[in-house]
GROMACS .gro file of C-alpha atoms in nm:
model
  252
    1MET     CA    1  12.519  14.221   6.997
    2GLU     CA    2  12.506  14.598   6.988
    3LEU     CA    3  12.267  14.774   6.753
    4LYS     CA    4  12.500  15.069   6.701
    5ASN     CA    5  12.589  15.106   6.330
    6LYS     CA    6  12.393  14.794   6.237
    7ARG     CA    7  12.240  14.751   5.890
    8ILE     CA    8  11.891  14.608   5.929
    9VAL     CA    9  11.612  14.483   5.706
   10VAL     CA   10  11.259  14.467   5.851
   11THR     CA   11  10.964  14.320   5.659
   12GLY     CA   12  10.606  14.401   5.751
   13ALA     CA   13  10.745  14.735   5.868
   14GLY     CA   14  10.441  14.948   5.786
   15SER     CA   15  10.232  14.858   6.090
   16GLY     CA   16  10.211  14.669   6.418
   17ILE     CA   17  10.513  14.488   6.556
   18GLY     CA   18  10.731  14.569   6.255
   19LYS     CA   19  10.670  14.942   6.268
   20GLU     CA   20  10.716  14.960   6.644
   21THR     CA   21  11.038  14.757   6.623
   22VAL     CA   22  11.176  15.005   6.369
   23LEU     CA   23  11.100  15.286   6.617
   24GLN     CA   24  11.275  15.102   6.900
   25MET     CA   25  11.579  15.026   6.684
   26LEU     CA   26  11.611  15.391   6.587
   27LYS     CA   27  11.687  15.473   6.951
   28HIS     CA   28  12.030  15.320   6.892
   29GLU     CA   29  12.310  15.518   6.733
   30ASN     CA   30  12.348  15.522   6.355
   31VAL     CA   31  12.133  15.219   6.270
   32LYS     CA   32  12.031  15.200   5.906
   33ILE     CA   33  11.703  15.028   5.827
   34LEU     CA   34  11.551  14.910   5.501
   35ALA     CA   35  11.183  14.902   5.602
   36CYS     CA   36  10.978  14.681   5.371
   37ASP     CA   37  10.602  14.670   5.337
   38LEU     CA   38  10.332  14.615   5.076
   39ASN     CA   39  10.252  14.982   5.127
   40GLU     CA   40  10.583  15.160   5.181
   41LYS     CA   41  10.398  15.487   5.252
   42ASN     CA   42  10.311  15.350   5.597
   43VAL     CA   43  10.677  15.314   5.692
   44VAL     CA   44  10.829  15.542   5.958
   45SER     CA   45  10.970  15.863   5.814
   46HIS     CA   46  11.328  15.903   5.937
   47PRO     CA   47  11.666  15.991   5.779
   48ASN     CA   48  11.800  15.645   5.873
   49VAL     CA   49  11.502  15.455   5.731
   50ILE     CA   50  11.468  15.360   5.366
   51PRO     CA   51  11.106  15.276   5.270
   52TYR     CA   52  11.088  14.977   5.036
   53LYS     CA   53  10.785  14.823   4.868
   54CYS     CA   54  10.795  14.445   4.858
   55ASP     CA   55  10.562  14.147   4.838
   56VAL     CA   56  10.764  13.885   5.024
   57SER     CA   57  10.546  13.597   4.905
   58LYS     CA   58  10.742  13.573   4.577
   59PRO     CA   59  11.100  13.438   4.560
   60GLU     CA   60  11.209  13.680   4.287
   61ASN     CA   61  11.104  13.969   4.512
   62LEU     CA   62  11.310  13.831   4.799
   63ASP     CA   63  11.613  13.792   4.574
   64LYS     CA   64  11.576  14.154   4.469
   65LEU     CA   65  11.521  14.266   4.829
   66ILE     CA   66  11.845  14.107   4.946
   67LYS     CA   67  12.034  14.246   4.647
   68ASP     CA   68  11.893  14.596   4.698
   69ALA     CA   69  11.958  14.584   5.073
   70ASN     CA   70  12.323  14.507   5.009
   71LYS     CA   71  12.343  14.805   4.774
   72LYS     CA   72  12.145  15.054   4.980
   73LEU     CA   73  12.278  14.955   5.324
   74GLY     CA   74  12.620  14.823   5.228
   75GLY     CA   75  12.534  14.482   5.373
   76ILE     CA   76  12.291  14.311   5.612
   77ASP     CA   77  12.372  14.255   5.979
   78ILE     CA   78  12.015  14.178   6.092
   79PHE     CA   79  11.719  14.055   5.889
   80PHE     CA   80  11.385  14.067   6.072
   81ALA     CA   81  11.131  13.852   5.887
   82ASN     CA   82  10.816  13.991   6.042
   83ALA     CA   83  10.567  14.000   5.753
   84GLY     CA   84  10.270  13.768   5.797
   85PHE     CA   85   9.892  13.748   5.819
   86ALA     CA   86   9.612  13.526   5.943
   87TYR     CA   87   9.269  13.403   5.848
   88TYR     CA   88   9.007  13.392   6.122
   89GLU     CA   89   8.758  13.136   6.002
   90ILE     CA   90   8.572  12.813   6.027
   91ILE     CA   91   8.721  12.631   5.728
   92GLN     CA   92   8.424  12.541   5.508
   93GLU     CA   93   8.595  12.379   5.211
   94ALA     CA   94   8.935  12.276   5.079
   95SER     CA   95   9.099  12.564   4.891
   96TRP     CA   96   9.451  12.500   4.765
   97ASP     CA   97   9.500  12.862   4.663
   98ARG     CA   98   9.394  12.993   5.004
   99ILE     CA   99   9.630  12.756   5.183
  100ASP     CA  100   9.911  12.835   4.941
  101ARG     CA  101   9.865  13.211   4.988
  102ILE     CA  102   9.918  13.209   5.363
  103PHE     CA  103  10.204  12.958   5.348
  104ARG     CA  104  10.385  13.163   5.083
  105THR     CA  105  10.399  13.467   5.311
  106ASN     CA  106  10.425  13.309   5.655
  107VAL     CA  107  10.638  13.003   5.579
  108TYR     CA  108  10.806  12.991   5.239
  109SER     CA  109  10.925  13.350   5.265
  110PRO     CA  110  11.123  13.322   5.592
  111PHE     CA  111  11.257  12.977   5.497
  112TYR     CA  112  11.379  13.098   5.159
  113THR     CA  113  11.529  13.415   5.302
  114LEU     CA  114  11.715  13.242   5.583
  115VAL     CA  115  11.864  12.977   5.353
  116SER     CA  116  11.964  13.245   5.101
  117LEU     CA  117  12.136  13.457   5.365
  118ASN     CA  118  12.306  13.156   5.518
  119LYS     CA  119  12.442  13.018   5.193
  120HIS     CA  120  12.540  13.333   5.008
  121ARG     CA  121  12.665  13.581   5.269
  122ASN     CA  122  13.023  13.577   5.388
  123SER     CA  123  12.976  13.813   5.684
  124PRO     CA  124  12.775  13.701   5.992
  125CYS     CA  125  12.403  13.776   5.999
  126LEU     CA  126  12.135  13.754   6.265
  127PHE     CA  127  11.802  13.629   6.132
  128VAL     CA  128  11.502  13.724   6.348
  129VAL     CA  129  11.156  13.587   6.270
  130THR     CA  130  10.812  13.643   6.422
  131ALA     CA  131  10.644  13.317   6.509
  132SER     CA  132  10.351  13.324   6.751
  133ALA     CA  133  10.233  13.184   7.080
  134MET     CA  134   9.988  12.994   6.857
  135SER     CA  135  10.274  12.782   6.729
  136HIS     CA  136  10.270  12.628   7.078
  137LEU     CA  137   9.904  12.685   7.171
  138PRO     CA  138   9.692  12.663   6.853
  139LEU     CA  139   9.351  12.829   6.873
  140PRO     CA  140   9.017  12.760   6.701
  141GLY     CA  141   8.966  12.994   6.409
  142TYR     CA  142   9.339  13.011   6.344
  143ALA     CA  143   9.410  12.656   6.224
  144LEU     CA  144   9.605  12.760   5.915
  145TYR     CA  145   9.783  13.047   6.088
  146SER     CA  146   9.885  12.824   6.380
  147ALA     CA  147  10.014  12.566   6.132
  148THR     CA  148  10.231  12.821   5.954
  149LYS     CA  149  10.386  12.943   6.275
  150ALA     CA  150  10.448  12.589   6.403
  151SER     CA  151  10.627  12.523   6.074
  152VAL     CA  152  10.851  12.823   6.131
  153ARG     CA  153  10.937  12.708   6.483
  154SER     CA  154  11.015  12.353   6.370
  155PHE     CA  155  11.229  12.465   6.078
  156LEU     CA  156  11.445  12.697   6.284
  157ASP     CA  157  11.492  12.433   6.553
  158ALA     CA  158  11.624  12.189   6.294
  159TYR     CA  159  11.816  12.434   6.073
  160GLN     CA  160  12.036  12.559   6.358
  161SER     CA  161  12.288  12.284   6.287
  162GLU     CA  162  12.322  12.396   5.923
  163LEU     CA  163  12.404  12.761   5.992
  164ARG     CA  164  12.743  12.884   5.883
  165PRO     CA  165  12.978  12.996   6.164
  166GLY     CA  166  12.873  13.338   6.292
  167ASN     CA  167  12.517  13.320   6.163
  168ARG     CA  168  12.244  13.307   6.426
  169THR     CA  169  11.867  13.304   6.452
  170MET     CA  170  11.620  13.443   6.703
  171ILE     CA  171  11.254  13.347   6.707
  172VAL     CA  172  10.986  13.563   6.870
  173TYR     CA  173  10.662  13.427   7.021
  174PRO     CA  174  10.417  13.715   7.076
  175ILE     CA  175  10.073  13.652   7.221
  176ALA     CA  176   9.778  13.836   7.065
  177THR     CA  177   9.910  14.182   6.987
  178ARG     CA  178   9.674  14.479   6.963
  179THR     CA  179   9.745  14.589   6.605
  180GLN     CA  180   9.578  14.595   6.262
  181PHE     CA  181   9.665  14.225   6.238
  182PHE     CA  182   9.320  14.121   6.359
  183ASP     CA  183   9.144  14.369   6.131
  184SER     CA  184   9.304  14.203   5.830
  185ALA     CA  185   9.219  13.853   5.958
  186GLY     CA  186   8.845  13.910   5.916
  187ASN     CA  187   8.547  14.130   6.002
  188LYS     CA  188   8.537  14.247   6.365
  189VAL     CA  189   8.766  13.967   6.479
  190PRO     CA  190   8.773  13.929   6.860
  191VAL     CA  191   9.121  13.968   7.007
  192PRO     CA  192   9.216  13.657   7.208
  193PHE     CA  193   9.295  13.688   7.578
  194PRO     CA  194   9.556  13.767   7.693
  195SER     CA  195   9.685  14.042   7.466
  196GLN     CA  196   9.967  14.295   7.467
  197SER     CA  197  10.080  14.608   7.286
  198ALA     CA  198  10.313  14.619   6.986
  199GLU     CA  199  10.546  14.842   7.188
  200THR     CA  200  10.585  14.571   7.453
  201VAL     CA  201  10.672  14.312   7.189
  202ALA     CA  202  10.914  14.544   7.008
  203LYS     CA  203  11.103  14.629   7.328
  204GLN     CA  204  11.142  14.258   7.403
  205ILE     CA  205  11.266  14.194   7.048
  206VAL     CA  206  11.534  14.462   7.078
  207ASN     CA  207  11.627  14.338   7.424
  208GLY     CA  208  11.657  13.984   7.284
  209ILE     CA  209  11.892  14.105   7.011
  210LEU     CA  210  12.109  14.290   7.261
  211ARG     CA  211  12.127  13.984   7.487
  212ASP     CA  212  12.193  13.732   7.206
  213LYS     CA  213  11.881  13.531   7.281
  214ARG     CA  214  11.766  13.244   7.061
  215GLU     CA  215  11.402  13.274   7.171
  216VAL     CA  216  11.195  13.568   7.293
  217PHE     CA  217  10.868  13.528   7.484
  218PRO     CA  218  10.725  13.880   7.531
  219SER     CA  219  10.452  13.757   7.766
  220PHE     CA  220  10.530  13.605   8.106
  221LEU     CA  221  10.166  13.489   8.131
  222PHE     CA  222  10.201  13.285   7.812
  223ARG     CA  223  10.512  13.113   7.946
  224PHE     CA  224  10.328  13.037   8.269
  225ILE     CA  225  10.030  12.884   8.086
  226GLN     CA  226  10.263  12.686   7.863
  227ILE     CA  227  10.452  12.537   8.159
  228LEU     CA  228  10.131  12.477   8.353
  229ASP     CA  229   9.982  12.283   8.062
  230ARG     CA  230  10.281  12.046   8.054
  231PHE     CA  231  10.203  11.925   8.404
  232LEU     CA  232   9.825  11.955   8.431
  233PHE     CA  233   9.730  11.871   8.069
  234PHE     CA  234   9.399  12.060   8.078
  235PRO     CA  235   9.457  12.443   8.074
  236LEU     CA  236   9.507  12.448   7.696
  237LYS     CA  237   9.192  12.242   7.634
  238ILE     CA  238   8.985  12.479   7.847
  239TYR     CA  239   9.137  12.779   7.671
  240GLN     CA  240   9.061  12.627   7.329
  241LYS     CA  241   8.699  12.562   7.426
  242ILE     CA  242   8.656  12.924   7.534
  243GLU     CA  243   8.800  13.046   7.203
  244ALA     CA  244   8.580  12.796   7.013
  245VAL     CA  245   8.272  12.954   7.171
  246LYS     CA  246   8.396  13.298   7.059
  247LEU     CA  247   8.450  13.166   6.706
  248ASN     CA  248   8.103  13.016   6.678
  249SER     CA  249   7.945  13.333   6.818
  250HIS     CA  250   8.140  13.548   6.575
  251LYS     CA  251   8.037  13.341   6.274
  252SER     CA  252   7.671  13.297   6.371
   0.00000   0.00000   0.00000
């Protein structure tokens, strides 16, 4: 797929991976981007970018977003469901509302959007979603976040067979990315090792789109650890214990 002349929607576009991906996409000729964020003032200022305020955790907002994108862009060729957040915590008690809040944004929103685009659009659409390396390698302190991203991975794996002809998906698995993401997860949250820049992730996302990939792993080191764990069975356990020590130190 070429990005030239493509009509694109990006959620979580005001910071981090979303904002950097918008910048990388703008390097291609005549792309038009509807850049969505809770604070649209943080969106990149550019003639080909339309800032759009949206809370993607509510279905009525997503319906309106898709409708407005069709009007403002003339259609949707690529939808990048990037919005999401994490808690960094030792879970002290059962809180339905807290669980529901993170699942609404990280899980319900991309599921609902993908099904809506697949069922109601006649022209082909590429649906890109940010999962996480934690969907494969869950870490202490991120139990709920890891669960949301594993849900996204599982859903897309299964839903492939239900896509209408021409519709495709691409799932992205960043490792810890040095953005405001960790600031919003808690107070002085330690960034897990290894980490990478948002620019690195964004370049890999754009490259994945251009090469028609179904999965994008921006970190070679993550892929190596993942493969190593399949055969040796202990690298992940050691890694989790190291991160558990960090979590206990952070909370003490």
